[in-house]
């Protein structure tokens, strides 16, 4: 075995070993991190506060969580949830034909994990007259998160406390 | 499901046809680069509509994504008889199967930024971009994500569920192709040749945050795919891989450059840094190098000028970063004729060192002027990456550290083509914190925490390309020291004469 070959072989072996160790370590951590905190959500029209759908969600630390919600009223609503700044599910499509105007999460169940606050970064009318949009950023820990439907366009993640009073009144919140 | 499959079909047919038209015949190259190429064409077609008309039509985008490459393939039919039609069909079928699978899985992740990306798409489709977009929205969110999800509008949805996982698959396939090429040039034992691509893929896919990104409606994974293909093709060409010709690689690289420019605000900068080793590589054909830099400059100029025009129309002003990017585009175009000059090629290693040093120096100057932004940003990075607040975790951080040590202790011919975009990414992102006037923060949704995904596949490719390297303190390998008077692309070693066209062929088994 030549000197060059020996050196190259040692480096190659080191790289393969490192890739293998990384795979095992990351996968182990991934599996170990899959600690879930469960909670529930409910949804309903804001005008009377009546509940028309409810379901469960799962909160965890690292991001890939598969928590199917129970559907009610045949609504294609929250299919799963992942907090810490992210809600997972078919939320964007909710506004289309859905009768819900908010989804409220059980804050007590996620208090330890929930690190979500919102501040509105943009709002205003859409140019085509379809209504008002509100865009928010998450950073904090509110007690209630509201998903606001705006004129059949979007569902938008906002903290109710940060919605301007005028807009909240307009939306019936 | 139909629209998801139609989009995948357009990406698959468009990608395969383009590669075949470019003369690519390697099965591995077709498997690895079909999705990146198809997606890049789709983005180019959609962006061209937006720039030309302030509107974008999903049907037109899908149709042209197929028709333009097929027309190119027919026009270049001279080599068609050598096309492995069966394999091309397999690649397209695999793309469709993946899309169907991910559609059935029906999984997405998003956070509030996602809304802004998709809003741009909806405004473009409704022809109300000028009236509806906000001042910073277009500059921050750009066009690419809106375009790739635009076919969803055909059935009244706002996004596709399968395109992001499909992009992830393209990213992994590109990494595997690089790993196979890295081992192919060596006479490794069979188990090692198999283990390298497998471990490269598992090292990436074992990271929880990667899986989060696989389903995340944002542009980070798209950017990662374009970056690994851009840098990976530079490395393959430099390594004289038979997988793809230099000319075909150049064409695909141009598509990736365009994709990066309209995917992320920092896309042009990262693309420029990723290209730099190639631009200074005297062994790459001068025409190709000039084409790459001209492609970057022109796409930057076109995009940023359009962006400035839209922003001025809606707000009566433009941002400093737009002016800077337009200036950068002009500089890039002005440098095109200078490429190939002996004072550039002969000292390529030193130029690369200089650029990297300037980035760190620039960061140091900014830190002296305003220390807190850097302090807070580094603290946030520590919390996000090492402590795990950003969802990465200590095993990932330890892996990165060990990989960095291995790469630092070794030198490898041509590895700089992969490495340069990764190591310059570090000072660049902290400089960007100053440019945006805000430190990074402790949160999963923090910008830098999400941007890590953009370089992660390429970083693993750097480690994979270290297979066959030699320790830094060892005497230089004979293969790396034959010269023609210009500096070679030996990464991690003292610049020496240009290497032979072939990479080192060493053996582990003899």
XYZ file of C-alpha atoms in Angstrom:
683
model
C 0.000 0.000 0.000
C 1.505 3.332 -1.061
C 1.794 6.285 1.273
C -0.709 8.245 -0.769
C -3.167 5.383 -0.683
C -2.830 5.009 3.061
C -3.468 8.702 3.630
C -6.428 8.821 1.301
C -7.855 5.695 2.856
C -7.617 7.126 6.348
C -9.440 10.305 5.382
C -12.124 8.404 3.487
C -12.687 6.111 6.435
C -12.897 9.117 8.749
C -15.490 10.787 6.538
C -17.624 7.668 6.268
C -17.395 7.144 10.008
C -18.401 10.730 10.662
C -21.398 10.445 8.329
C -22.451 7.255 10.082
C -22.072 8.771 13.550
C -24.006 11.859 12.494
C -26.801 9.738 11.116
C -27.132 7.699 14.293
C -26.786 10.691 16.628
C -29.251 12.842 14.759
C -31.759 10.053 14.380
C -31.470 9.183 18.047
C -32.008 12.777 19.044
C -34.866 13.078 16.622
C -36.608 10.088 18.141
C -35.895 11.201 21.694
C -37.186 14.663 21.003
C -40.543 13.383 19.957
C -42.111 14.245 23.274
C -45.596 15.407 22.729
C -47.975 17.551 24.647
C -51.543 17.137 23.636
C -54.328 19.613 23.705
C -57.523 20.386 21.975
C -58.929 23.005 19.696
C -62.381 24.203 19.036
C -63.860 26.333 16.355
C -66.995 28.222 15.794
C -68.596 31.343 14.454
C -67.770 34.386 16.493
C -71.173 35.954 16.341
C -72.708 33.581 18.851
C -69.615 31.800 20.131
C -71.188 28.455 19.504
C -68.864 25.563 18.983
C -69.223 23.706 15.727
C -66.034 21.706 15.623
C -63.415 20.457 17.983
C -60.373 18.289 17.797
C -57.039 17.360 19.291
C -53.588 18.513 18.452
C -50.104 17.575 19.479
C -47.293 19.876 20.395
C -43.683 18.899 20.411
C -40.224 20.291 20.369
C -38.697 19.480 17.046
C -41.225 19.955 14.409
C -42.502 16.843 12.726
C -45.678 16.003 14.475
C -48.574 14.162 13.069
C -51.657 14.819 15.087
C -54.858 14.320 13.255
C -57.741 16.304 14.548
C -61.260 15.098 14.853
C -63.407 16.687 12.263
C -66.839 17.953 12.923
C -69.513 19.227 10.628
C -67.585 17.830 7.699
C -65.236 20.753 7.775
C -61.818 20.520 6.225
C -60.259 22.364 9.086
C -57.176 21.931 11.213
C -55.689 18.562 10.444
C -52.781 18.820 12.787
C -50.969 21.371 14.810
C -47.405 22.125 15.656
C -46.800 25.066 17.879
C -43.738 27.068 18.772
C -44.399 29.405 16.001
C -45.951 27.053 13.555
C -49.315 25.609 13.000
C -49.443 22.710 10.666
C -52.415 21.837 8.633
C -54.567 22.793 5.767
C -55.207 26.221 7.120
C -54.730 28.324 4.055
C -57.666 26.748 2.361
C -59.962 27.181 5.280
C -61.384 30.430 4.174
C -62.905 29.013 1.081
C -66.459 28.245 1.873
C -65.811 27.409 5.479
C -68.246 28.756 7.982
C -65.769 29.223 10.770
C -64.386 32.542 11.714
C -62.012 31.518 14.434
C -60.184 28.594 15.901
C -59.273 28.774 19.519
C -56.671 26.565 21.079
C -56.681 25.315 24.624
C -53.964 27.500 26.064
C -53.595 25.576 29.298
C -52.589 22.419 27.500
C -49.804 24.103 25.634
C -48.701 26.737 28.084
C -45.302 25.161 28.554
C -44.659 24.781 24.878
C -46.471 27.676 23.405
C -44.091 30.412 22.492
C -46.327 32.251 20.186
C -47.294 35.816 20.068
C -48.232 37.875 17.131
C -47.742 41.357 16.045
C -49.328 42.650 12.945
C -46.782 43.570 10.329
C -49.112 44.530 7.572
C -52.749 45.138 7.071
C -54.942 46.875 4.620
C -57.460 46.435 1.868
C -56.881 44.200 -1.087
C -56.879 46.095 -4.295
C -59.543 44.013 -5.910
C -61.980 44.866 -3.200
C -62.086 41.398 -1.758
C -61.564 42.720 1.715
C -58.964 43.303 4.323
C -55.845 41.350 5.013
C -53.811 41.156 8.160
C -50.371 39.617 8.332
C -48.663 38.897 11.604
C -45.405 37.619 13.039
C -45.132 35.235 15.910
C -42.980 35.982 18.909
C -44.313 35.570 22.379
C -46.916 33.715 24.346
C -50.514 34.750 24.136
C -53.282 32.883 25.817
C -55.448 32.696 22.804
C -54.695 32.485 19.164
C -57.267 33.457 16.680
C -57.319 32.455 13.093
C -59.088 35.222 11.367
C -60.944 34.710 8.163
C -60.993 37.773 6.038
C -63.602 37.980 3.339
C -63.263 34.477 2.040
C -59.620 34.959 1.210
C -57.311 33.735 3.904
C -57.101 32.512 7.384
C -54.515 34.513 9.151
C -52.726 33.874 12.369
C -53.081 36.754 14.767
C -53.141 37.421 18.440
C -56.563 38.783 19.254
C -55.070 41.306 21.638
C -53.128 42.881 18.826
C -55.966 43.282 16.427
C -56.877 46.949 16.238
C -60.174 47.569 17.935
C -61.757 48.927 14.826
C -60.777 45.902 12.799
C -61.800 43.544 15.578
C -65.183 45.181 15.737
C -65.509 44.989 11.989
C -64.726 41.286 12.104
C -66.985 40.700 15.061
C -64.184 39.614 17.346
C -54.492 15.225 -7.066
C -54.818 16.007 -10.785
C -53.165 19.423 -10.526
C -50.435 18.009 -8.306
C -49.717 15.337 -10.911
C -49.928 17.788 -13.815
C -47.353 19.998 -12.136
C -45.082 17.044 -11.451
C -45.514 15.917 -15.047
C -44.555 19.362 -16.320
C -41.512 19.408 -14.050
C -40.515 15.874 -15.041
C -41.020 16.252 -18.797
C -39.528 19.747 -18.825
C -36.519 18.676 -16.798
C -35.800 15.470 -18.701
C -36.297 17.110 -22.097
C -33.952 19.948 -21.250
C -31.244 17.615 -20.037
C -31.590 15.359 -23.066
C -31.517 18.362 -25.387
C -28.313 19.440 -23.682
C -26.812 16.072 -24.489
C -26.978 14.598 -21.008
C -27.082 10.823 -21.318
C -25.939 9.660 -17.873
C -28.742 7.870 -16.048
C -27.463 9.214 -12.773
C -27.472 12.793 -14.048
C -30.991 12.435 -15.415
C -32.217 11.010 -12.126
C -30.477 13.677 -10.061
C -31.057 16.837 -12.049
C -34.472 16.368 -13.656
C -36.508 17.888 -10.833
C -34.109 20.804 -10.220
C -34.025 21.576 -13.931
C -37.784 21.253 -14.392
C -38.560 23.417 -11.376
C -36.039 26.029 -12.509
C -37.650 26.198 -15.953
C -41.066 26.592 -14.369
C -39.764 29.456 -12.243
C -38.095 31.088 -15.236
C -41.293 30.873 -17.275
C -43.470 32.198 -14.461
C -41.050 34.973 -13.551
C -40.791 36.055 -17.172
C -44.570 36.436 -17.312
C -44.596 38.451 -14.106
C -41.794 40.718 -15.213
C -43.251 41.259 -18.663
C -46.917 41.680 -17.776
C -47.248 42.013 -13.987
C -49.391 38.899 -14.208
C -48.803 35.188 -14.163
C -51.028 32.485 -15.610
C -50.557 28.998 -14.152
C -51.759 27.252 -17.304
C -49.293 29.164 -19.451
C -46.561 28.384 -16.942
C -47.248 24.649 -17.002
C -47.630 24.460 -20.764
C -44.440 26.388 -21.496
C -42.516 24.402 -18.878
C -43.193 21.384 -21.082
C -43.288 22.888 -24.565
C -40.103 24.944 -24.506
C -37.821 22.042 -23.481
C -39.597 19.606 -25.818
C -39.198 22.073 -28.685
C -35.523 22.422 -27.816
C -35.192 18.650 -27.791
C -36.840 18.343 -31.208
C -34.685 21.098 -32.647
C -31.585 19.293 -31.447
C -32.799 15.934 -32.665
C -29.422 15.034 -34.104
C -28.534 13.104 -30.990
C -31.964 11.741 -30.256
C -31.196 8.250 -31.457
C -28.833 7.826 -28.549
C -31.418 8.859 -25.994
C -32.317 6.239 -23.434
C -36.041 6.789 -23.768
C -36.818 4.018 -21.332
C -34.800 5.605 -18.583
C -36.250 9.030 -19.312
C -39.708 7.519 -18.902
C -38.650 5.903 -15.635
C -37.439 9.256 -14.291
C -40.695 10.979 -15.238
C -42.727 8.119 -13.788
C -40.735 8.281 -10.558
C -41.444 12.005 -10.347
C -45.143 11.318 -10.724
C -45.107 8.525 -8.143
C -43.350 10.782 -5.651
C -45.847 13.576 -6.278
C -48.771 11.188 -5.857
C -47.312 9.830 -2.644
C -46.753 13.247 -1.153
C -50.221 14.339 -2.211
C -51.711 11.365 -0.403
C -49.568 12.118 2.660
C -51.098 15.617 2.445
C -48.658 17.247 4.795
C -47.583 20.882 5.003
C -45.829 23.110 7.483
C -45.993 26.851 7.413
C -45.808 29.972 9.464
C -46.926 33.504 8.857
C -44.294 34.271 6.215
C -45.940 31.638 4.057
C -49.004 33.818 3.716
C -46.943 36.617 2.285
C -45.326 34.391 -0.325
C -48.628 32.956 -1.448
C -50.340 36.333 -1.391
C -47.884 37.507 -4.044
C -48.911 34.578 -6.206
C -52.595 35.315 -5.802
C -52.086 38.989 -6.577
C -50.133 38.090 -9.718
C -52.850 35.748 -10.874
C -55.517 38.369 -10.256
C -53.490 41.052 -12.006
C -53.514 43.269 -8.937
C -49.887 43.107 -7.879
C -49.288 46.856 -7.952
C -52.414 47.599 -5.972
C -52.055 44.806 -3.453
C -48.413 44.266 -2.672
C -46.828 46.116 0.227
C -43.562 48.035 0.199
C -41.089 45.398 1.368
C -43.183 42.364 0.545
C -41.934 41.660 -2.959
C -38.311 42.404 -2.160
C -38.364 40.130 0.869
C -40.470 37.301 -0.526
C -39.599 37.415 -4.219
C -41.313 35.415 -6.939
C -40.167 31.821 -7.034
C -42.362 30.316 -4.345
C -45.441 32.055 -5.716
C -44.714 30.610 -9.149
C -44.121 27.000 -8.102
C -47.382 26.947 -6.152
C -49.396 28.817 -8.756
C -50.944 25.735 -10.436
C -52.946 25.168 -7.246
C -55.116 28.092 -8.300
C -56.490 25.967 -11.127
C -58.618 24.116 -8.584
C -59.121 27.028 -6.229
C -56.365 26.174 -3.771
C -53.570 28.434 -2.636
C -50.677 25.974 -2.623
C -49.525 22.546 -3.778
C -48.766 19.927 -1.170
C -46.382 17.808 -3.257
C -44.033 20.328 -4.869
C -41.936 21.077 -1.772
C -41.310 17.403 -0.971
C -40.535 16.898 -4.648
C -37.948 19.662 -4.421
C -36.562 17.918 -1.340
C -36.256 14.739 -3.384
C -34.363 16.667 -6.062
C -32.063 18.007 -3.377
C -31.336 14.541 -1.963
C -30.862 13.071 -5.441
C -28.307 15.766 -6.260
C -26.427 15.024 -3.039
C -26.421 11.306 -3.836
C -25.116 12.011 -7.340
C -22.258 14.057 -5.912
C -21.464 11.288 -3.434
C -21.430 8.668 -6.174
C -19.159 10.864 -8.276
C -16.875 11.418 -5.293
C -16.388 7.694 -4.795
C -16.367 6.779 -8.471
C -13.105 8.603 -9.067
C -11.470 6.440 -6.399
C -10.989 2.720 -6.328
C -12.876 2.253 -3.124
C -13.975 -1.134 -1.849
C -17.486 -1.914 -2.990
C -18.960 -1.473 0.480
C -17.456 1.988 0.787
C -18.669 3.021 -2.661
C -22.175 2.016 -1.662
C -21.927 3.399 1.851
C -20.889 6.917 0.829
C -24.066 7.945 -1.047
C -26.278 6.077 1.382
C -24.672 7.734 4.398
C -24.729 11.146 2.729
C -28.469 10.830 2.259
C -29.152 9.420 5.714
C -26.964 12.048 7.367
C -29.221 14.663 5.804
C -32.523 12.905 6.337
C -31.848 11.952 9.952
C -32.051 15.595 10.971
C -35.505 16.431 12.307
C -35.395 19.969 11.010
C -34.796 18.716 7.495
C -38.073 16.819 7.656
C -39.777 19.932 8.886
C -38.473 21.727 5.816
C -39.536 18.914 3.488
C -43.117 20.009 4.073
C -42.519 23.694 4.750
C -44.150 26.203 2.416
C -41.193 28.501 2.039
C -38.288 29.009 -0.317
C -35.437 27.633 1.770
C -35.429 24.121 0.368
C -35.848 25.426 -3.159
C -32.834 27.627 -2.599
C -30.897 24.681 -1.137
C -31.664 22.603 -4.214
C -30.526 25.316 -6.615
C -27.367 25.940 -4.597
C -26.268 22.309 -4.377
C -26.865 21.852 -8.108
C -25.037 25.077 -8.965
C -21.986 24.285 -6.839
C -22.211 20.548 -7.438
C -22.034 20.965 -11.210
C -18.995 23.220 -10.821
C -17.363 20.470 -8.800
C -18.370 17.734 -11.234
C -16.980 19.658 -14.196
C -13.777 20.485 -12.343
C -13.446 16.830 -11.384
C -13.845 15.845 -15.049
C -16.833 13.720 -14.213
C -18.335 11.939 -17.169
C -21.797 12.468 -15.717
C -22.417 15.724 -17.552
C -20.541 17.758 -20.132
C -19.152 21.129 -19.230
C -21.448 22.879 -21.713
C -24.582 21.132 -20.451
C -23.562 21.858 -16.889
C -23.239 25.531 -17.761
C -26.773 25.642 -19.132
C -28.202 23.976 -16.032
C -26.137 26.261 -13.821
C -27.616 29.279 -15.569
C -31.075 27.991 -14.716
C -30.046 27.564 -11.079
C -28.639 31.090 -10.969
C -31.947 32.464 -12.201
C -33.791 30.428 -9.608
C -31.620 31.692 -6.769
C -31.951 35.306 -7.862
C -35.759 35.219 -7.613
C -36.072 32.896 -4.616
C -34.383 34.747 -1.774
C -33.179 38.337 -1.242
C -29.653 37.077 -0.627
C -29.846 34.723 -3.610
C -27.744 36.826 -5.956
C -24.968 37.206 -3.392
C -24.840 33.506 -2.540
C -24.957 32.553 -6.215
C -22.059 34.903 -6.909
C -19.997 33.456 -4.090
C -20.815 29.891 -5.145
C -19.681 30.700 -8.687
C -16.474 32.469 -7.773
C -14.198 29.391 -7.720
C -15.496 28.502 -11.180
C -15.089 32.000 -12.539
C -11.443 31.925 -11.484
C -10.797 28.362 -12.590
C -8.533 28.553 -15.624
C -9.426 25.028 -16.656
C -13.090 25.815 -17.207
C -13.747 27.098 -20.718
C -13.588 30.875 -20.749
C -16.793 31.174 -22.744
C -18.648 29.169 -20.128
C -17.271 31.241 -17.290
C -18.262 34.417 -19.047
C -21.710 33.016 -19.746
C -22.180 32.177 -16.069
C -21.151 35.604 -14.827
C -23.125 37.369 -17.554
C -26.126 35.215 -16.641
C -25.832 36.241 -13.025
C -25.367 39.911 -13.863
C -28.216 40.049 -16.363
C -30.699 38.179 -14.184
C -29.803 40.400 -11.225
C -30.123 43.534 -13.309
C -33.434 42.534 -14.842
C -34.961 41.360 -11.597
C -33.770 44.209 -9.422
C -34.707 46.848 -11.994
C -38.200 45.403 -12.270
C -38.406 45.163 -8.495
C -37.329 48.780 -8.140
C -39.900 49.831 -10.732
C -42.737 48.035 -8.950
C -41.662 49.320 -5.554
C -41.352 52.868 -6.826
C -44.783 52.634 -8.385
C -46.434 51.534 -5.161
C -44.452 53.634 -2.701
C -42.682 56.396 -4.615
C -39.281 55.218 -3.429
C -36.893 52.303 -3.687
C -34.694 50.668 -1.100
C -30.941 50.990 -0.644
C -30.545 47.270 -1.132
C -32.153 47.494 -4.576
C -29.703 50.210 -5.568
C -26.863 48.105 -4.192
C -27.984 45.016 -6.080
C -28.364 46.929 -9.336
C -24.873 48.327 -8.839
C -23.638 44.814 -8.112
C -25.221 43.561 -11.318
C -23.484 46.280 -13.322
C -20.164 45.447 -11.695
C -20.678 41.754 -12.470
C -21.348 42.545 -16.114
C -18.354 44.867 -16.251
C -16.113 42.111 -14.921
C -17.187 39.615 -17.592
C -14.550 40.744 -20.151
C -11.861 40.545 -17.479
C -12.389 36.866 -16.799
C -9.543 34.750 -18.015
C -6.901 37.398 -17.474
C -3.696 35.812 -16.179
C -3.651 37.995 -13.082
C -7.008 36.519 -12.147
C -6.606 32.860 -13.085
C -3.002 32.533 -11.975
C -3.794 33.632 -8.465
C -7.270 32.183 -8.103
C -6.552 30.707 -4.685
C -5.424 34.038 -3.351
C -8.429 35.834 -4.835
C -10.727 33.403 -3.070
C -8.860 33.908 0.176
C -9.106 37.649 -0.303
C -12.861 37.591 -0.872
C -13.431 35.417 2.180
C -11.163 37.662 4.237
C -12.980 40.777 3.034
C -16.285 39.307 4.180
C -14.921 38.605 7.645
C -13.254 41.991 7.742
C -16.490 43.670 6.740
C -18.280 41.867 9.524
C -15.583 42.933 11.965
C -15.950 46.577 10.931
C -19.709 46.417 11.352
C -19.278 44.761 14.735
C -16.947 47.498 15.903
C -19.472 50.116 14.849
C -22.428 48.333 16.419
C -21.441 45.427 18.589
C -24.832 44.447 19.927
C -26.299 43.179 16.652
C -23.530 40.614 16.285
C -23.546 39.656 19.973
C -27.289 39.107 19.979
C -27.156 37.263 16.672
C -24.424 34.887 17.794
C -26.221 34.262 21.082
C -29.415 33.530 19.203
C -27.579 31.171 16.871
C -26.143 29.327 19.864
C -29.573 29.006 21.461
C -31.209 27.944 18.214
C -28.613 25.513 16.947
C -26.797 24.149 19.982
C -29.334 24.417 22.779
C -32.108 23.378 20.426
C -34.477 26.312 20.617
C -34.443 26.502 16.841
C -35.251 22.840 16.475
C -31.804 21.624 15.460
C -30.359 20.110 18.603
C -26.908 19.249 19.995
C -26.306 16.176 17.821
C -26.597 18.342 14.736
C -24.299 20.975 16.220
C -21.725 18.342 17.162
C -21.901 16.858 13.662
C -21.277 20.255 12.114
C -18.313 20.855 14.402
C -16.737 17.476 13.642
C -17.317 17.895 9.919
C -15.718 21.334 10.013
C -12.680 19.885 11.770
C -12.312 17.080 9.233
C -12.625 19.503 6.321
C -10.199 21.952 7.911
C -7.620 19.232 8.482
C -7.703 17.937 4.940
C -7.028 19.216 1.491
C -8.905 18.065 -1.523
C -8.653 18.898 -5.155
C -11.645 20.851 -6.459
C -13.507 20.748 -3.129
C -13.406 24.516 -3.019
C -16.164 24.549 -5.649
C -18.482 23.082 -3.031
C -16.934 24.543 0.080
C -16.699 28.217 -0.803
C -20.441 28.945 -0.696
C -20.716 27.203 2.667
C -17.864 28.907 4.490
C -18.618 32.360 3.086
C -22.224 31.875 4.126
C -21.200 32.351 7.768
C -19.891 35.926 7.591
C -22.445 36.783 4.914
C -25.501 35.994 7.050
C -24.192 38.028 9.968
C -23.482 40.939 7.635
C -27.071 40.604 6.427
C -28.222 41.080 10.017
C -26.664 44.543 9.888
C -28.133 45.293 6.501
C -31.613 44.520 7.771
C -30.936 46.511 10.956
C -31.954 43.690 13.275
C -30.174 40.914 15.111
C -31.279 37.333 14.689
C -33.493 36.015 17.470
C -34.163 32.897 19.486
C -36.999 31.198 17.660
C -37.690 28.416 15.228
C -38.997 30.991 12.803
C -35.877 33.161 13.040
C -34.522 34.014 9.588
C -31.042 32.613 10.104
C -32.425 29.524 11.803
C -34.449 28.848 8.671
C -31.650 29.828 6.297
C -29.393 27.099 7.686
C -31.403 24.692 5.567
C -30.231 26.521 2.469
C -26.628 25.382 2.835
C -27.051 22.137 4.760
C -27.197 19.736 1.769
C -24.220 21.477 0.208
C -22.322 21.291 3.495
C -22.806 17.524 3.533
C -21.608 17.455 -0.074
C -18.437 19.230 1.061
C -17.841 16.469 3.584
C -18.554 13.800 0.972
C -16.104 15.425 -1.437
C -13.487 15.048 1.279
C -13.494 11.318 0.589
C -10.221 10.760 -1.164
C -8.622 13.852 0.344
C -5.316 13.827 2.133
C -4.449 15.162 5.538
C -3.364 18.739 5.443
C -0.012 18.111 7.086
C 0.903 15.299 4.696
C 3.027 15.964 1.601
C 0.915 16.977 -1.364
C -0.319 14.181 -3.582
C 1.540 13.918 -6.826
C -1.670 14.201 -8.790
C -2.392 17.603 -7.408
C 0.911 19.173 -8.181
C 1.439 19.016 -11.890
C 1.007 22.446 -13.248
C 0.617 24.842 -16.097
C 1.563 27.922 -14.202
C -1.755 28.830 -12.668
C -3.077 28.074 -9.236
C -5.197 24.988 -8.874
C -8.409 24.545 -6.962
C -6.834 22.446 -4.232
C -8.963 23.267 -1.236
C -7.287 23.452 2.124
C -3.762 23.311 0.811
C -1.180 25.774 -0.361
C -2.085 26.842 -3.904
C 0.007 24.935 -6.370
C 0.167 24.444 -10.086
C -2.954 23.454 -11.928
C -3.949 19.852 -11.579
C -4.441 17.331 -14.312
C -7.950 17.212 -15.728
C -8.588 13.983 -13.838
C -8.951 13.948 -10.098
C -6.787 11.734 -7.936
C -7.324 8.054 -8.478
C -6.333 6.411 -5.277
C -7.161 3.050 -3.881
C -8.220 1.914 -0.481
C -7.924 -1.721 -1.269
C -4.476 -2.076 -2.716
